[in-house]
mmCIF file of C-alpha atoms in Angstrom:
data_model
loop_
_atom_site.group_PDB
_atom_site.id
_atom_site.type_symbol
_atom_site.label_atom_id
_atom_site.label_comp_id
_atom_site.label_asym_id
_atom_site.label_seq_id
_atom_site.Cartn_x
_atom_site.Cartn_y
_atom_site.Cartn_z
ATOM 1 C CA UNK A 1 83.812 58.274 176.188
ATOM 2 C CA UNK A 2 86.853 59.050 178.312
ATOM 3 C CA UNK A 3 89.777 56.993 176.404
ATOM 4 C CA UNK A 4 91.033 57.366 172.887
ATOM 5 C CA UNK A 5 88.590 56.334 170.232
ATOM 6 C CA UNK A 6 89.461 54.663 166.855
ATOM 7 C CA UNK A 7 87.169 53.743 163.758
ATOM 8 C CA UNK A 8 86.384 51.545 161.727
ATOM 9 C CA UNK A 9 87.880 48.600 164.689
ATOM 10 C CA UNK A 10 88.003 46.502 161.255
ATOM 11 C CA UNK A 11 88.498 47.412 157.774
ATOM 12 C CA UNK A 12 88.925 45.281 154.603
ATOM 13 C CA UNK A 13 89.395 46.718 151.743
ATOM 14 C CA UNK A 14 90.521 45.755 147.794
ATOM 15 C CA UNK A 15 93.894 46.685 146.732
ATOM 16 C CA UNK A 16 94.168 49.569 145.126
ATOM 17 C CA UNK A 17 91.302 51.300 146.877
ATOM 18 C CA UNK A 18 91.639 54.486 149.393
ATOM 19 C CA UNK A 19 91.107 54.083 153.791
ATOM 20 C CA UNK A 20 89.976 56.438 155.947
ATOM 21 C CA UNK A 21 91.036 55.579 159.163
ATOM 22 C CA UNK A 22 89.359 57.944 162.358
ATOM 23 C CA UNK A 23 91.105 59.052 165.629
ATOM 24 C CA UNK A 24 89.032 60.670 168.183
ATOM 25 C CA UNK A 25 92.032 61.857 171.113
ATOM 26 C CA UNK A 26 91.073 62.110 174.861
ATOM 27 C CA UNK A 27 89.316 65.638 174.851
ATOM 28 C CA UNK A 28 91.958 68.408 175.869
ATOM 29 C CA UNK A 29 95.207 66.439 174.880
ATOM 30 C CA UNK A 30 97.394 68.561 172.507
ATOM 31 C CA UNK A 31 99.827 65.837 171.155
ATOM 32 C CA UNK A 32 98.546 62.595 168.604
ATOM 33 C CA UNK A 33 100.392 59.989 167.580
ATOM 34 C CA UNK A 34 99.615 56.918 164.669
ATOM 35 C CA UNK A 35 101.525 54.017 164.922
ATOM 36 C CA UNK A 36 101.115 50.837 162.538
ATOM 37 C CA UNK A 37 101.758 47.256 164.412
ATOM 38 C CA UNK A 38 101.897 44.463 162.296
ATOM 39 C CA UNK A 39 101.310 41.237 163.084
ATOM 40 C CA UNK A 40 103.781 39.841 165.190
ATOM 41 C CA UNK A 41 106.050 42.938 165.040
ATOM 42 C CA UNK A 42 106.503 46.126 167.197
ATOM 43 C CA UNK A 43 105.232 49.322 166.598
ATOM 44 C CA UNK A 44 106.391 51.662 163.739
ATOM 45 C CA UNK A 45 105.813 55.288 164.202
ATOM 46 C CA UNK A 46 104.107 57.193 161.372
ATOM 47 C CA UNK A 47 102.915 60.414 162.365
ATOM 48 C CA UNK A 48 103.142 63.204 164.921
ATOM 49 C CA UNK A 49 100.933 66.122 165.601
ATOM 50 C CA UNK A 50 101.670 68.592 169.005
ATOM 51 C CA UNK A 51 99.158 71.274 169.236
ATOM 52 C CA UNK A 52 99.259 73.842 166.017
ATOM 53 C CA UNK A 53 102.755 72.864 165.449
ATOM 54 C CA UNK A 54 103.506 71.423 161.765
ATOM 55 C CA UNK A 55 103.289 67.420 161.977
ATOM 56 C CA UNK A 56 106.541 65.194 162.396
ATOM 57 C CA UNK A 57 105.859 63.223 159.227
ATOM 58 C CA UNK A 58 109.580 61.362 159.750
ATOM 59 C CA UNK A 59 108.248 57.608 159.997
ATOM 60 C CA UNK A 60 105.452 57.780 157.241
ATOM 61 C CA UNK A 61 106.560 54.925 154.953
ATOM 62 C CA UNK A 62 105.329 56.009 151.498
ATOM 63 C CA UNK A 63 103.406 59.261 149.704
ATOM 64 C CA UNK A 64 100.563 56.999 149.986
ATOM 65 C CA UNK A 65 100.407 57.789 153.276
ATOM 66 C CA UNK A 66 98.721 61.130 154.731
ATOM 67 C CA UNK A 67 97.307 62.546 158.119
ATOM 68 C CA UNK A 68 95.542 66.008 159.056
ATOM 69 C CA UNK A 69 94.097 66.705 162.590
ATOM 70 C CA UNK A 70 91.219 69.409 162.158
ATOM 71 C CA UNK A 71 90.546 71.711 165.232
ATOM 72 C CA UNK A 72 93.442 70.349 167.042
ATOM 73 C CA UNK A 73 91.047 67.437 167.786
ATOM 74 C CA UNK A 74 89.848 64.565 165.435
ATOM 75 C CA UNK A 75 92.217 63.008 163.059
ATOM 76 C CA UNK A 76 92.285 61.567 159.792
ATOM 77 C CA UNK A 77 94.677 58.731 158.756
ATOM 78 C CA UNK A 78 94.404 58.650 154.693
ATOM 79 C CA UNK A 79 96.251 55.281 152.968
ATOM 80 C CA UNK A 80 95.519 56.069 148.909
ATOM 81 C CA UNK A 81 96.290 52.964 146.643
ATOM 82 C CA UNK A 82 96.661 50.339 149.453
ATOM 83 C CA UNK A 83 98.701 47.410 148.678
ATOM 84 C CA UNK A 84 98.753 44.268 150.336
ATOM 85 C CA UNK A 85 102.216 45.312 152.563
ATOM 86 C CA UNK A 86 99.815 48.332 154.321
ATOM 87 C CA UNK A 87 97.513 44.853 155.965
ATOM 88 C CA UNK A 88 98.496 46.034 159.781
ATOM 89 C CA UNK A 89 97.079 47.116 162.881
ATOM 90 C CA UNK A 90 96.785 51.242 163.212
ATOM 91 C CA UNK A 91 97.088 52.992 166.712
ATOM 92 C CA UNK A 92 95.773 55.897 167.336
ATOM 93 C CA UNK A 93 97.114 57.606 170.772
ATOM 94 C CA UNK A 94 97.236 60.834 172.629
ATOM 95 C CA UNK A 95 98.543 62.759 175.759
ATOM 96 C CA UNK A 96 98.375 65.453 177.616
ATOM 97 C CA UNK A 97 101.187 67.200 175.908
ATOM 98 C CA UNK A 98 104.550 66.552 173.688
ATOM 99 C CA UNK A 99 106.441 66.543 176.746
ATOM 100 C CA UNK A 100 108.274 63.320 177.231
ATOM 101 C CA UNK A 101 107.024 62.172 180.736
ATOM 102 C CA UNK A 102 103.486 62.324 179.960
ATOM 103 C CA UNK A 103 101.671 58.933 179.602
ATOM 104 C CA UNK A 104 99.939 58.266 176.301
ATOM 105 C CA UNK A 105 96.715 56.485 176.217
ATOM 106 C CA UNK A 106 96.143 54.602 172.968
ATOM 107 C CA UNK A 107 93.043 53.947 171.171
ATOM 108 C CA UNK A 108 92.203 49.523 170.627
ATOM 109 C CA UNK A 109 93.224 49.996 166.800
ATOM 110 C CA UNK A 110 91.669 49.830 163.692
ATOM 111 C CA UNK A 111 92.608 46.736 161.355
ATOM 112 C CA UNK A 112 92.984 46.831 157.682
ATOM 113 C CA UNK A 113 93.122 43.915 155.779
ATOM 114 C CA UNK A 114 94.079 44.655 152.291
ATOM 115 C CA UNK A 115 92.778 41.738 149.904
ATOM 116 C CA UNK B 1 119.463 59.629 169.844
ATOM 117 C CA UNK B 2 117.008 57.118 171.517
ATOM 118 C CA UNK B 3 116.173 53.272 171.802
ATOM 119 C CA UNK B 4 115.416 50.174 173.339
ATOM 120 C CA UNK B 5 116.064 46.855 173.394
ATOM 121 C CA UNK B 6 113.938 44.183 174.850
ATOM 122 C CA UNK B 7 116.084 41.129 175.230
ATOM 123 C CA UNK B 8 114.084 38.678 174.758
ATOM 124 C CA UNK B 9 111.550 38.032 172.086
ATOM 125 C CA UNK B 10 109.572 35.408 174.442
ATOM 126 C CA UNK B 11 109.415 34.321 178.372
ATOM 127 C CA UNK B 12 107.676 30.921 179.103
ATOM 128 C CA UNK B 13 106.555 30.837 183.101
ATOM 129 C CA UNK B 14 104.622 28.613 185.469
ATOM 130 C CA UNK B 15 102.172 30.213 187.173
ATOM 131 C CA UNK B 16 102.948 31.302 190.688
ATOM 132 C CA UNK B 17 106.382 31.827 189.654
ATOM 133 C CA UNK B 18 108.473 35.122 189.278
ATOM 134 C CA UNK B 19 108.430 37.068 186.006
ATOM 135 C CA UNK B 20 111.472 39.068 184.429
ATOM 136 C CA UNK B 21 111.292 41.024 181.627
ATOM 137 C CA UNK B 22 114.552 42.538 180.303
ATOM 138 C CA UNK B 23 115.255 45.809 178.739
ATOM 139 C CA UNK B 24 117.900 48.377 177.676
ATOM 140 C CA UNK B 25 118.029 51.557 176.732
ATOM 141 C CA UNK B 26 119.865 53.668 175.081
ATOM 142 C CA UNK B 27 119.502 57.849 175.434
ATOM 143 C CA UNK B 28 121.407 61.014 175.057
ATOM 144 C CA UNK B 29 119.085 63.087 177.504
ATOM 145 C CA UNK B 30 117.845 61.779 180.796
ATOM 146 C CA UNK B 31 114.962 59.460 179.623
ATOM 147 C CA UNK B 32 111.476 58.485 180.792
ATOM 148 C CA UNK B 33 110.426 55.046 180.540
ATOM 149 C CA UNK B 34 107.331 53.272 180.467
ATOM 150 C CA UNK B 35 106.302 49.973 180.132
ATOM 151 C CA UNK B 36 102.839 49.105 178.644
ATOM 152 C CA UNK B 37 100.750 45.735 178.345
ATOM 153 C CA UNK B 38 98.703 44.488 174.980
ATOM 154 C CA UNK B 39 96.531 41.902 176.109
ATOM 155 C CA UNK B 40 95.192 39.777 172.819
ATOM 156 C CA UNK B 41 93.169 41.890 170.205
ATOM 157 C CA UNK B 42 93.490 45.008 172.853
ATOM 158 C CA UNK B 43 94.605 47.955 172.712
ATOM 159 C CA UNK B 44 98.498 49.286 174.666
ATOM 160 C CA UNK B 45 97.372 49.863 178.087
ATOM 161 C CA UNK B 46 100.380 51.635 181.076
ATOM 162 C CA UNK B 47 101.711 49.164 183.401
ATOM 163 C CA UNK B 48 104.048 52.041 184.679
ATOM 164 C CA UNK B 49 106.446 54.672 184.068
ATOM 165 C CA UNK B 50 109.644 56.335 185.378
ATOM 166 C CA UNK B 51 110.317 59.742 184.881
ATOM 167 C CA UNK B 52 113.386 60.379 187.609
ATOM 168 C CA UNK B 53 111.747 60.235 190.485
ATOM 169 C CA UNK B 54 112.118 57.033 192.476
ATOM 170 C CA UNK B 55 114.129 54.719 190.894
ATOM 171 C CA UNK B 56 111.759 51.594 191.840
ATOM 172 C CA UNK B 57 108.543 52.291 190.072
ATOM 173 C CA UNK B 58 105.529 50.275 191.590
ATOM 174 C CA UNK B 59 102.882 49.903 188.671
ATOM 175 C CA UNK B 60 99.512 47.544 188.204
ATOM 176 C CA UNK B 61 99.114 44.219 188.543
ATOM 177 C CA UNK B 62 101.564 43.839 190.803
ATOM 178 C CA UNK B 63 104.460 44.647 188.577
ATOM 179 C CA UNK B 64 107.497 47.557 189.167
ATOM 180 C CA UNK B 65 110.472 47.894 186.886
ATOM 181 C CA UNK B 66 113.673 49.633 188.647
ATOM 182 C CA UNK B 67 115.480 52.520 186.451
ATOM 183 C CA UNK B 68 119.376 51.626 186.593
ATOM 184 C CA UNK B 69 121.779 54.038 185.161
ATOM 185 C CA UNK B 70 124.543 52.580 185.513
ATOM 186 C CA UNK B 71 123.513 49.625 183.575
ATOM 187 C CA UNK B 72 121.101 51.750 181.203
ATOM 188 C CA UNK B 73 118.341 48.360 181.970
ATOM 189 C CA UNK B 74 114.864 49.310 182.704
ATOM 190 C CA UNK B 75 113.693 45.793 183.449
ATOM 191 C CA UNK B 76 110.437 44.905 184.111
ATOM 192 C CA UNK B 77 109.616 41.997 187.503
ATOM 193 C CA UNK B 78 106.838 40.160 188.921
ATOM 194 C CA UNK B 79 106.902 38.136 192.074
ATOM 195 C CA UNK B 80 103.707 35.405 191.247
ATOM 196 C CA UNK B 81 102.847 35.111 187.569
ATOM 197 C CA UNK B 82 99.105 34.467 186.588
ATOM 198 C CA UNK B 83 97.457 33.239 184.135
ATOM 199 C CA UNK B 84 95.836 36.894 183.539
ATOM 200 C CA UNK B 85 99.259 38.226 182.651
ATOM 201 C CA UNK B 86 99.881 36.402 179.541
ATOM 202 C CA UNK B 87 99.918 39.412 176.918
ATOM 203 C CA UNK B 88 102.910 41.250 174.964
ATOM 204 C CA UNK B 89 104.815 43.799 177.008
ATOM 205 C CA UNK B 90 106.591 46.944 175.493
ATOM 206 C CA UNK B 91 109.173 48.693 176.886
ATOM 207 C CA UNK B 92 109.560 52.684 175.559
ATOM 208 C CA UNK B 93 111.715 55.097 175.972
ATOM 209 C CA UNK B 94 111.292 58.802 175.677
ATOM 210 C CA UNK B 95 114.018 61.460 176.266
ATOM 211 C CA UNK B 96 113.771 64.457 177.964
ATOM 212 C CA UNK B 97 114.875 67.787 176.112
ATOM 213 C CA UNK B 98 114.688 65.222 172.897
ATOM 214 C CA UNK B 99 112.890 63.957 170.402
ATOM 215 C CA UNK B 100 109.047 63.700 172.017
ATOM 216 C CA UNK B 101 108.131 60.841 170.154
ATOM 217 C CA UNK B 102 108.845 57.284 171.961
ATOM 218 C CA UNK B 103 111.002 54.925 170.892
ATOM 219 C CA UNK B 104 108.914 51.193 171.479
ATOM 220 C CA UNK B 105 110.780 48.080 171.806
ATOM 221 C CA UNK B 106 109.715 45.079 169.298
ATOM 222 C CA UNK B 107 107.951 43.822 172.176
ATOM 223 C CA UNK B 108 108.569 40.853 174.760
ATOM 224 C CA UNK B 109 106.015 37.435 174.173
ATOM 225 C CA UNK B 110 104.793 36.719 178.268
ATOM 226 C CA UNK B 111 103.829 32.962 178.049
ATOM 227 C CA UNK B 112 102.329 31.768 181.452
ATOM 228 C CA UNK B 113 101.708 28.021 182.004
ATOM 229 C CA UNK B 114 99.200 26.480 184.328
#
């Protein structure tokens, strides 16, 4: 497809346990971006890749919490442990570039449910 | 440094009537703005954006937001609300020669009543 492609859309999963969360980007955009929206709230920035550059890792919340992006393409967001606090909506998005003016097209989510 | 703030938290409206959503900015480099639209269980989708061209931005929908400076207010207007337009709006804020990751505001409630 053309747009920004997330998986699982839904995800429960027993505390404790380890999520894989999937982020296809829009083929040819360099920069990636995970947010996590929880219900009722804004979004929270987590993670930052631009090209071959070394991730902004700033707004991860806990060591829990990792990300790679293989090829410059497909990413991985990796939650290890999950507690019940982690339950949120996770955006996936991605433009053109890193450069500020560029729209970025976000993925529907994927929703964990930690039980 | 960056932000936004989205002034109000919810907007109740009749249909047919005009829509104002308020937001503020705050930036240390000349910013770009956008303002994006999560309809229920959706994902964000680009109403429009500013990125110092015209100062009136026209987006989709129907909507435009004009870019004030002097007031640092990005706000977002409507002339007719429908009942299609009931979703959560975000204003962001980027900055130019800054930080490239945007800065979303907590996000403004649209109600729209029949």
């Amino acid at each position: 497809g053309a747009g920004v492609s997330q998986s699982p859309s839904n995800k429960v999963t027993e505390k404790g346990k380890d999520v894989e969360l999937r982020c296809d980007p829009i083929s040819g955009h360099t920069a990636l971006y995970w947010y996590r929206q929880s219900l009722g709230q804004g979004l929270e920035f987590l993670i930052y890749f631009q090209g071959n550059s070394a991730p902004d890792k700033s707004g991860l919340p806990s060591d829990r919490f990792s990300a790679e992006r293989t090829g410059g393409s497909v990413s991985t967001l990796t939650i290890q442990r999950t507690q019940q606090e982690d339950s949120a909506v996770y955006l996936c998005a991605s433009s053109l570039s890193g450069s500020s003016g560029n729209t970025i097209y976000f993925g529907e989510g994927s929703w964990l449910t930690v039980v | 440094a960056q932000s936004v703030t989205q002034l109000d938290s919810h907007v109740s409206v009749s249909e047919g009537t005009p829509v104002l959503l308020r937001c503020n900015y705050s930036s240390s480099y000349s910013p770009s703005l956008f303002w994006y639209v999560q309809h229920p269980n959706k994902g964000l989708q680009l109403l429009l954006k500013y990125t110092s061209a015209a100062t009136l931005v026209k987006g989709i929908n129907g909507f435009e937001a004009e870019f004030k400076k002097s007031e640092t207010s990005f706000h977002l207007t409507k002339p007719s609300a429908h009942m299609s337009d009931a979703a959560e709006y975000f204003c962001v804020v980027s900055e130019v020669g800054g930080s490239y990751i945007p800065t979303f505001g907590r996000g403004t409630s649209l109600i729209v009543h029949p």
